[in-house]
Coordinates of C-alpha atoms and ligand atoms in Angstrom, one line a residue:
M262 CA -6.3 -27.4 -11.7
K263 CA -4.2 -29.3 -9.2
Y264 CA -3.7 -33.0 -10.0
Y265 CA -4.3 -35.3 -7.1
P266 CA -3.2 -38.9 -7.7
E267 CA -4.8 -41.6 -5.5
I268 CA -2.5 -42.6 -2.7
K269 CA -1.3 -46.2 -2.5
I270 CA 0.6 -46.6 0.7
D271 CA 0.6 -49.1 3.6
I272 CA -1.0 -47.0 6.3
E273 CA -0.1 -49.5 9.1
K274 CA 3.5 -49.5 8.2
V275 CA 3.8 -45.7 7.8
A276 CA 2.0 -45.3 11.1
E277 CA 4.5 -47.6 12.8
F278 CA 7.5 -45.8 11.3
L279 CA 6.2 -42.3 12.2
E280 CA 5.0 -43.6 15.7
L281 CA 1.5 -42.3 15.0
P282 CA -1.8 -44.0 15.2
P283 CA -3.0 -45.4 11.8
S284 CA -6.1 -43.2 12.0
R285 CA -3.9 -40.1 12.0
I286 CA -2.2 -41.2 8.8
A287 CA -5.6 -42.0 7.2
D288 CA -6.7 -38.5 8.3
L289 CA -3.6 -36.9 6.7
I290 CA -4.3 -38.7 3.4
E291 CA -8.0 -37.8 3.6
K292 CA -7.2 -34.1 4.1
R293 CA -4.6 -34.2 1.4
N294 CA -1.8 -33.4 3.9
L295 CA 0.0 -36.5 2.6
Q296 CA 0.5 -36.5 -1.1
Q297 CA 2.1 -38.8 -3.6
N298 CA 4.5 -37.8 -6.2
W299 CA 4.0 -39.0 -9.7
D300 CA 5.7 -41.0 -12.6
E301 CA 9.0 -42.5 -11.6
Y302 CA 8.8 -40.9 -8.2
D303 CA 5.5 -42.4 -7.2
N304 CA 6.9 -44.1 -4.1
I305 CA 7.9 -40.6 -2.7
Y306 CA 5.3 -38.8 -0.6
R307 CA 5.3 -35.3 0.8
F308 CA 3.6 -33.7 3.8
E309 CA 1.7 -30.5 2.8
G310 CA 0.2 -28.2 5.3
H311 CA 0.1 -29.2 8.9
A312 CA 1.6 -32.6 9.7
P313 CA 2.5 -33.6 13.2
H314 CA 6.1 -32.8 14.3
L315 CA 7.2 -32.5 10.7
E316 CA 8.2 -29.4 8.8
D317 CA 6.1 -28.5 5.7
G318 CA 7.5 -30.2 2.7
T319 CA 8.9 -33.2 4.6
V320 CA 9.3 -36.1 2.2
L321 CA 8.7 -39.8 3.0
I322 CA 10.4 -42.3 0.7
D323 CA 9.0 -45.8 0.6
N324 CA 11.7 -48.3 -0.3
H325 CA 9.5 -51.3 -0.6
G326 CA 8.1 -51.0 3.0
S327 CA 11.2 -49.6 4.6
F328 CA 10.9 -45.8 5.0
E329 CA 13.1 -42.8 5.1
L330 CA 12.3 -39.2 6.0
V331 CA 13.8 -36.2 4.3
R332 CA 12.8 -33.4 6.6
G333 CA 11.6 -30.1 5.2
F334 CA 13.9 -27.2 5.7
P335 CA 12.8 -25.5 8.9
K336 CA 11.4 -22.0 8.7
I337 CA 13.9 -19.3 9.6
K338 CA 12.5 -16.4 11.6
R339 CA 13.5 -12.9 10.9
A340 CA 15.1 -10.2 13.0
M341 CA 13.3 -6.9 12.6
L342 CA 15.6 -5.2 15.0
L343 CA 19.0 -6.8 15.0
E344 CA 20.3 -6.0 18.5
P345 CA 17.3 -7.1 20.6
A346 CA 16.8 -10.2 18.4
L347 CA 20.4 -11.3 18.8
K348 CA 20.2 -10.9 22.5
N349 CA 16.9 -12.6 22.7
R350 CA 17.8 -15.7 20.7
F351 CA 21.5 -16.2 21.3
S352 CA 22.2 -14.8 24.8
E353 CA 23.5 -18.1 26.0
L354 CA 26.1 -18.3 23.3
E355 CA 29.5 -16.8 23.2
S356 CA 29.5 -16.2 19.5
V357 CA 27.4 -16.6 16.4
A358 CA 28.4 -17.7 12.9
V359 CA 27.3 -15.3 10.1
E360 CA 26.8 -16.7 6.6
E361 CA 25.5 -14.9 3.5
K362 CA 21.9 -15.5 2.7
M363 CA 21.8 -16.0 -1.0
N364 CA 18.7 -15.2 -3.0
G365 CA 17.6 -18.1 -5.1
Y366 CA 15.5 -21.1 -4.3
N367 CA 15.8 -23.8 -1.7
V368 CA 16.6 -27.3 -2.8
R369 CA 17.2 -30.5 -0.9
V370 CA 19.3 -33.2 -2.5
V371 CA 19.4 -36.9 -1.8
D372 CA 20.6 -40.0 -3.7
Y373 CA 17.7 -41.9 -5.0
K374 CA 18.1 -45.2 -6.8
G375 CA 21.6 -44.3 -7.8
K376 CA 20.9 -40.8 -9.0
L377 CA 20.7 -37.4 -7.3
I378 CA 17.2 -35.9 -7.0
A379 CA 16.3 -32.4 -6.0
F380 CA 13.2 -31.5 -3.9
T381 CA 11.8 -28.0 -3.8
R382 CA 10.7 -26.5 -0.5
S383 CA 7.3 -28.1 -0.8
G384 CA 8.7 -31.6 -1.3
H385 CA 8.0 -31.9 -5.0
V386 CA 10.7 -33.6 -7.1
C387 CA 11.5 -30.7 -9.5
P388 CA 12.6 -32.2 -12.9
Y389 CA 14.6 -29.0 -13.8
S390 CA 16.5 -28.8 -10.5
T391 CA 17.1 -32.5 -10.6
E392 CA 18.7 -32.3 -14.0
R393 CA 20.8 -29.3 -13.0
V394 CA 22.0 -30.5 -9.7
Q395 CA 23.9 -33.3 -11.4
N396 CA 26.3 -30.6 -12.6
F397 CA 26.9 -29.2 -9.1
L398 CA 27.2 -32.1 -6.8
K399 CA 28.9 -35.4 -7.1
R400 CA 27.5 -38.7 -6.0
D401 CA 30.5 -39.8 -4.0
F402 CA 29.5 -37.6 -1.1
F403 CA 26.1 -39.3 -1.0
K404 CA 27.6 -42.7 -1.2
D405 CA 30.0 -41.9 1.7
N406 CA 27.2 -40.3 3.7
T407 CA 24.0 -42.2 3.0
D408 CA 22.3 -40.7 6.0
I409 CA 22.8 -37.0 5.2
V410 CA 20.6 -34.6 3.2
V411 CA 22.2 -31.7 1.5
Y412 CA 20.3 -28.4 1.6
G413 CA 21.4 -25.5 -0.7
E414 CA 20.3 -22.5 -2.7
M415 CA 20.0 -22.7 -6.5
V416 CA 21.1 -19.3 -7.6
G417 CA 21.3 -17.4 -10.9
P418 CA 19.1 -16.1 -13.7
E419 CA 18.2 -19.3 -15.5
N420 CA 15.5 -20.8 -13.3
P421 CA 11.7 -20.6 -13.1
Y422 CA 11.5 -19.4 -9.4
V423 CA 13.9 -16.6 -8.5
Q424 CA 16.0 -15.0 -11.2
K425 CA 19.0 -13.0 -10.0
Y426 CA 21.9 -11.4 -11.9
V427 CA 23.7 -9.9 -8.9
Y428 CA 26.0 -12.9 -8.3
D429 CA 27.8 -12.9 -11.6
I430 CA 26.4 -16.3 -12.4
E431 CA 25.5 -16.7 -16.1
S432 CA 23.1 -19.6 -15.8
L433 CA 22.7 -21.3 -12.5
D434 CA 24.8 -22.5 -9.6
F435 CA 24.3 -24.3 -6.3
F436 CA 25.5 -23.3 -2.9
V437 CA 25.3 -25.6 0.1
F438 CA 24.1 -24.0 3.3
D439 CA 23.0 -26.9 5.5
M440 CA 23.3 -30.6 6.1
R441 CA 21.0 -32.7 8.2
Y442 CA 20.5 -36.3 9.1
K443 CA 17.7 -38.1 7.5
N444 CA 14.7 -39.0 9.8
T445 CA 15.7 -36.8 12.8
G446 CA 16.5 -33.6 10.8
E447 CA 19.4 -33.0 13.2
A448 CA 21.8 -30.5 11.7
L449 CA 25.6 -30.8 11.4
S450 CA 27.5 -28.0 13.1
V451 CA 28.6 -25.1 10.9
S452 CA 32.3 -26.1 11.0
R453 CA 31.7 -29.8 10.2
R454 CA 29.4 -29.0 7.3
R455 CA 31.8 -26.5 5.9
E456 CA 34.6 -28.9 6.2
L457 CA 32.7 -31.6 4.4
V458 CA 31.6 -29.3 1.6
K459 CA 35.2 -28.3 1.1
E460 CA 36.4 -31.9 1.1
Y461 CA 34.0 -32.8 -1.7
G462 CA 34.6 -29.7 -3.7
F463 CA 31.1 -28.2 -3.7
N464 CA 30.2 -24.5 -3.5
Q465 CA 28.9 -23.1 -0.3
T466 CA 27.4 -19.8 1.0
K467 CA 30.1 -17.4 2.2
L468 CA 31.0 -17.4 5.9
F469 CA 31.7 -13.9 7.1
G470 CA 33.0 -15.1 10.4
E471 CA 32.2 -16.0 13.9
F472 CA 31.5 -13.0 16.0
G473 CA 31.2 -12.5 19.8
I474 CA 27.7 -11.7 20.8
S475 CA 28.7 -8.2 22.0
E476 CA 30.2 -7.2 18.7
A477 CA 27.8 -9.1 16.4
T478 CA 25.3 -6.3 15.9
E479 CA 27.9 -3.8 14.7
K480 CA 29.7 -6.3 12.5
I481 CA 26.4 -7.5 10.9
T482 CA 25.2 -4.0 10.3
Q483 CA 28.4 -3.3 8.4
I484 CA 28.1 -6.5 6.4
I485 CA 24.5 -5.7 5.6
K486 CA 25.3 -2.2 4.3
E487 CA 28.0 -3.6 2.0
L488 CA 25.8 -6.5 0.8
G489 CA 23.0 -3.9 0.1
K490 CA 25.3 -1.9 -2.2
K491 CA 25.9 -5.0 -4.3
G492 CA 22.3 -5.9 -4.5
H493 CA 22.8 -9.1 -2.4
E494 CA 20.2 -10.3 0.0
G495 CA 21.5 -10.5 3.5
V496 CA 22.7 -12.8 6.2
I497 CA 21.7 -15.9 8.2
I498 CA 22.9 -15.8 11.8
K499 CA 23.6 -19.3 13.2
D500 CA 24.5 -21.0 16.4
P501 CA 27.9 -22.5 15.4
E502 CA 26.7 -25.9 16.8
M503 CA 23.3 -25.6 15.0
V504 CA 21.4 -26.4 18.2
L505 CA 19.5 -23.1 18.4
Q506 CA 17.5 -22.1 15.4
P507 CA 19.1 -19.5 13.0
I508 CA 17.7 -16.1 12.3
K509 CA 17.7 -14.1 9.1
Y510 CA 18.4 -10.4 8.5
T511 CA 18.3 -8.7 5.1
C512 CA 19.2 -5.5 3.2
S513 CA 16.8 -2.8 2.3
E514 CA 17.9 -2.9 -1.4
S515 CA 17.0 -6.6 -1.6
N516 CA 13.7 -6.0 0.1
C517 CA 12.9 -3.2 -2.4
S518 CA 14.0 -5.5 -5.3
D519 CA 11.4 -8.1 -4.0
L520 CA 8.8 -5.4 -3.9
H521 CA 9.7 -4.2 -7.4
H522 CA 9.1 -7.7 -8.8
A523 CA 6.0 -8.3 -6.7
F524 CA 4.3 -5.0 -7.6
K525 CA 4.7 -5.7 -11.3
F526 CA 2.2 -8.6 -10.5
Y527 CA 0.4 -6.7 -7.8
N528 CA -2.8 -8.8 -8.0
E529 CA -1.1 -12.2 -7.7
T530 CA 1.2 -11.4 -4.8
G531 CA 0.0 -12.1 -1.3
R532 CA -0.7 -9.0 0.8
D533 CA 1.4 -10.3 3.7
Y534 CA 4.4 -10.6 1.4
L535 CA 4.1 -6.9 0.5
F536 CA 3.1 -5.5 3.9
S537 CA 5.9 -7.3 5.8
R538 CA 8.5 -5.8 3.5
V539 CA 7.2 -2.3 4.1
V540 CA 7.3 -2.9 7.9
R541 CA 10.9 -4.1 7.7
E542 CA 12.0 -0.8 6.3
G543 CA 10.4 1.1 9.2
F544 CA 12.3 -1.0 11.8
Q545 CA 15.6 -0.9 10.0
S546 CA 15.5 2.8 9.5
Y547 CA 14.7 3.3 13.2
E548 CA 17.5 1.0 14.4
W549 CA 20.1 2.6 12.2
A550 CA 19.2 6.1 13.5
E551 CA 19.6 7.3 9.9
S552 CA 20.5 10.8 8.9
E553 CA 17.7 12.7 7.2
D554 CA 19.5 12.3 3.9
D555 CA 19.7 8.5 4.2
F556 CA 16.1 8.4 5.4
Q557 CA 15.1 10.3 2.3
K558 CA 17.0 7.9 0.1
R559 CA 15.2 5.0 1.8
C560 CA 11.8 6.6 1.2
L561 CA 12.6 7.1 -2.4
R562 CA 13.9 3.5 -2.9
L563 CA 10.8 2.1 -1.2
G564 CA 8.4 4.3 -3.0
E565 CA 9.9 3.6 -6.4
S566 CA 10.0 -0.1 -5.8
I567 CA 6.2 0.0 -5.3
L568 CA 5.0 2.6 -7.8
R569 CA 7.3 2.2 -10.8
P570 CA 6.6 -1.4 -11.6
M571 CA 2.8 -0.9 -11.1
K572 CA 2.8 2.0 -13.4
E573 CA 4.7 0.0 -16.0
T574 CA 2.3 -2.8 -15.7
I575 CA -0.7 -0.6 -16.3
A576 CA 1.0 1.0 -19.3
Q577 CA 1.9 -2.4 -20.7
V578 CA -1.7 -3.8 -20.4
Q579 CA -3.0 -0.6 -21.9
T580 CA -1.0 -1.3 -25.1
G581 CA -2.7 -4.7 -25.3
E582 CA 0.4 -6.7 -24.2
R583 CA 0.0 -9.4 -21.6
I584 CA 1.9 -9.2 -18.3
S585 CA 4.2 -12.1 -17.8
D586 CA 7.3 -13.3 -16.0
D587 CA 9.8 -14.0 -18.7
F588 CA 12.9 -16.1 -18.1
H589 CA 15.1 -18.9 -19.6
I590 CA 15.9 -22.4 -18.6
R591 CA 18.8 -24.5 -19.8
V592 CA 18.8 -28.3 -20.1
R593 CA 21.1 -31.0 -21.4
D594 CA 18.4 -33.6 -22.1
K595 CA 15.5 -32.4 -24.3
K596 CA 13.1 -34.7 -22.5
V597 CA 13.5 -32.6 -19.4
I598 CA 11.8 -29.6 -21.2
Y599 CA 8.5 -31.5 -21.6
K600 CA 8.7 -33.1 -18.2
F601 CA 9.3 -29.7 -16.6
K602 CA 6.5 -28.0 -18.5
S603 CA 4.0 -30.7 -17.5
Y604 CA 5.3 -30.4 -13.9
L605 CA 4.6 -26.6 -13.8
E606 CA 1.2 -27.2 -15.4
R607 CA 0.3 -29.7 -12.7
L608 CA 1.2 -27.1 -10.1
G609 CA -1.4 -24.9 -11.8
L610 CA 0.9 -22.4 -13.6
D611 CA 0.1 -21.0 -17.0
V612 CA 3.3 -21.2 -19.0
I613 CA 4.4 -20.8 -22.6
F614 CA 7.6 -22.5 -23.6
G615 CA 9.6 -21.2 -26.7
L616 CA 11.4 -23.5 -29.0
P617 CA 14.7 -25.0 -27.7
E618 CA 17.8 -23.3 -29.0
K619 CA 21.0 -25.3 -29.1
K620 CA 23.9 -23.7 -27.1
G621 CA 27.0 -26.0 -27.0
N622 CA 25.8 -29.3 -25.7
E623 CA 22.7 -27.8 -24.0
Y624 CA 19.4 -26.2 -25.0
V625 CA 18.2 -22.9 -23.9
I626 CA 14.4 -22.4 -23.7
S627 CA 12.5 -19.2 -23.1
V628 CA 9.5 -19.4 -20.8
R629 CA 6.6 -17.0 -20.2
K630 CA 4.7 -17.4 -17.0
I631 CA 1.4 -15.6 -17.6
N632 CA 0.0 -13.6 -14.7
K633 CA -3.6 -13.7 -15.5
S634 CA -5.0 -12.1 -12.4
T635 CA -3.0 -8.9 -12.7
N636 CA -3.7 -8.8 -16.4
D637 CA -7.4 -9.1 -16.0
K638 CA -7.7 -6.8 -13.0
T639 CA -5.7 -4.1 -14.8
L640 CA -7.7 -4.4 -18.0
A641 CA -10.9 -4.2 -16.1
I642 CA -9.9 -1.1 -14.3
L643 CA -8.7 0.5 -17.6
E644 CA -12.2 -0.3 -18.9
G645 CA -13.8 1.5 -15.9
Q646 CA -14.3 -1.2 -13.3
L647 CA -14.4 0.2 -9.7
W648 CA -12.2 -1.1 -6.8
S649 CA -14.9 -2.5 -4.6
Ligands
ATP779 P1 11.3 -19.4 5.5 O1 11.2 -18.0 6.2 O2 10.1 -20.3 5.7 O3 12.6 -20.1 5.8 P2 11.2 -18.1 2.9 O4 10.9 -18.7 1.6 O5 10.3 -17.0 3.4 O6 11.2 -19.3 4.0 P3 13.6 -16.7 3.0 O7 13.1 -15.4 3.5 O8 14.2 -16.7 1.6 O9 12.6 -17.8 3.0 O10 14.7 -17.2 4.0 C1 15.0 -18.5 4.3 C2 15.7 -19.2 3.1 O11 17.0 -18.6 2.9 C3 16.0 -20.6 3.3 O12 14.9 -21.4 3.1 C4 17.1 -20.9 2.3 O13 16.6 -21.3 1.0 C5 17.7 -19.5 2.1 N1 19.2 -19.4 2.4 C6 20.1 -18.8 1.6 N2 21.3 -18.8 2.1 C7 21.2 -19.4 3.3 C8 22.1 -19.8 4.3 N3 23.4 -19.4 4.2 N4 21.7 -20.5 5.4 C9 20.4 -20.9 5.5 N5 19.5 -20.6 4.5 C10 19.8 -19.8 3.4
MG780 MG1 14.8 -16.9 -0.4

């Protein structure tokens, strides 16, 4: 069950700030496209679904009647075929900047009442990310740049969203990949952002270089092949000035690793998620004009990433065990554990938290996310139910 608090906001003032008619704001509230956060964040609102001119997950902060917008991170479209996509999007540029696309979860950070807070993609204040981000960023940056929002990827195994071991990170780390001005969402250029990140000593996603348009396809293909071998995800190709929208391009291995995870929970994963990953393999294989040997390897990789996890799931349910996503989180303040559990439950997740185990000055907690739909479906089929 989702929890919908009643919204207390001055509709007239919000309308004036967003330059929209008040009736439009009332309509957004009515349709639950404008939602209020809870507890100590109840003067923070988020836009869900379709809001005018605003990215999904855009956040509105109400500082006693004066407002601030933290724009949602814009959707990055994907190149299916690298060469035509680069020509199509970036033909007017001399070169493109190529950064590593790290595989974790997207977090936005701002300073709020003297403390850093972290928003997830949807614009919720995530208690876990908020606690963790204090370890990775320092407030001096935000004091010196009050009008800038920092966007980055939370990466590593100890998180509830995307657990990855391929980066040699034991728990969790944060890599900045974007900075944008509040309200307008205008992005800093790649070089300015990278300079600032360096100046303040934060981590950032790797820059492979700036490549001339004519050489970019070949360079990126090489980079992707190397990243694939390491199990890394791929690249984001950016206009160095950040005026044109970036595009993403990823490795087959990472694609298959997504499928492997998704097919373990085959009945909860959206079909588009699965299908689009299969289609990517077709286009990449075509563009790379692979040898028969490499093509066979791709077929095997793709097929295994689909069938193996499903077969394991069926066998596991058959033994009476429930299918779950198991991971750990790590906190300094014990109170965050309970806050975070209640946060996940409000989002409708079925989670079981283990007892906190003291590790140094922190606590490690095991978490099981129960995947009821896959469980039930598999059990039913094992008991003879037909696929209608
Ligand atoms: P969308 O396609 O809507 O952006 P998604 O959840 O489908 O979202 P991904 O396929 O993971 O996203 O690709 C975009 C995401 O990549 C960004 O939202 C960001 O979290 C992540 N990312 C990782 N590294 C970078 C980087 N160097 N530059 C920009 N984004 C990056
Ligand atoms: Mg991602």
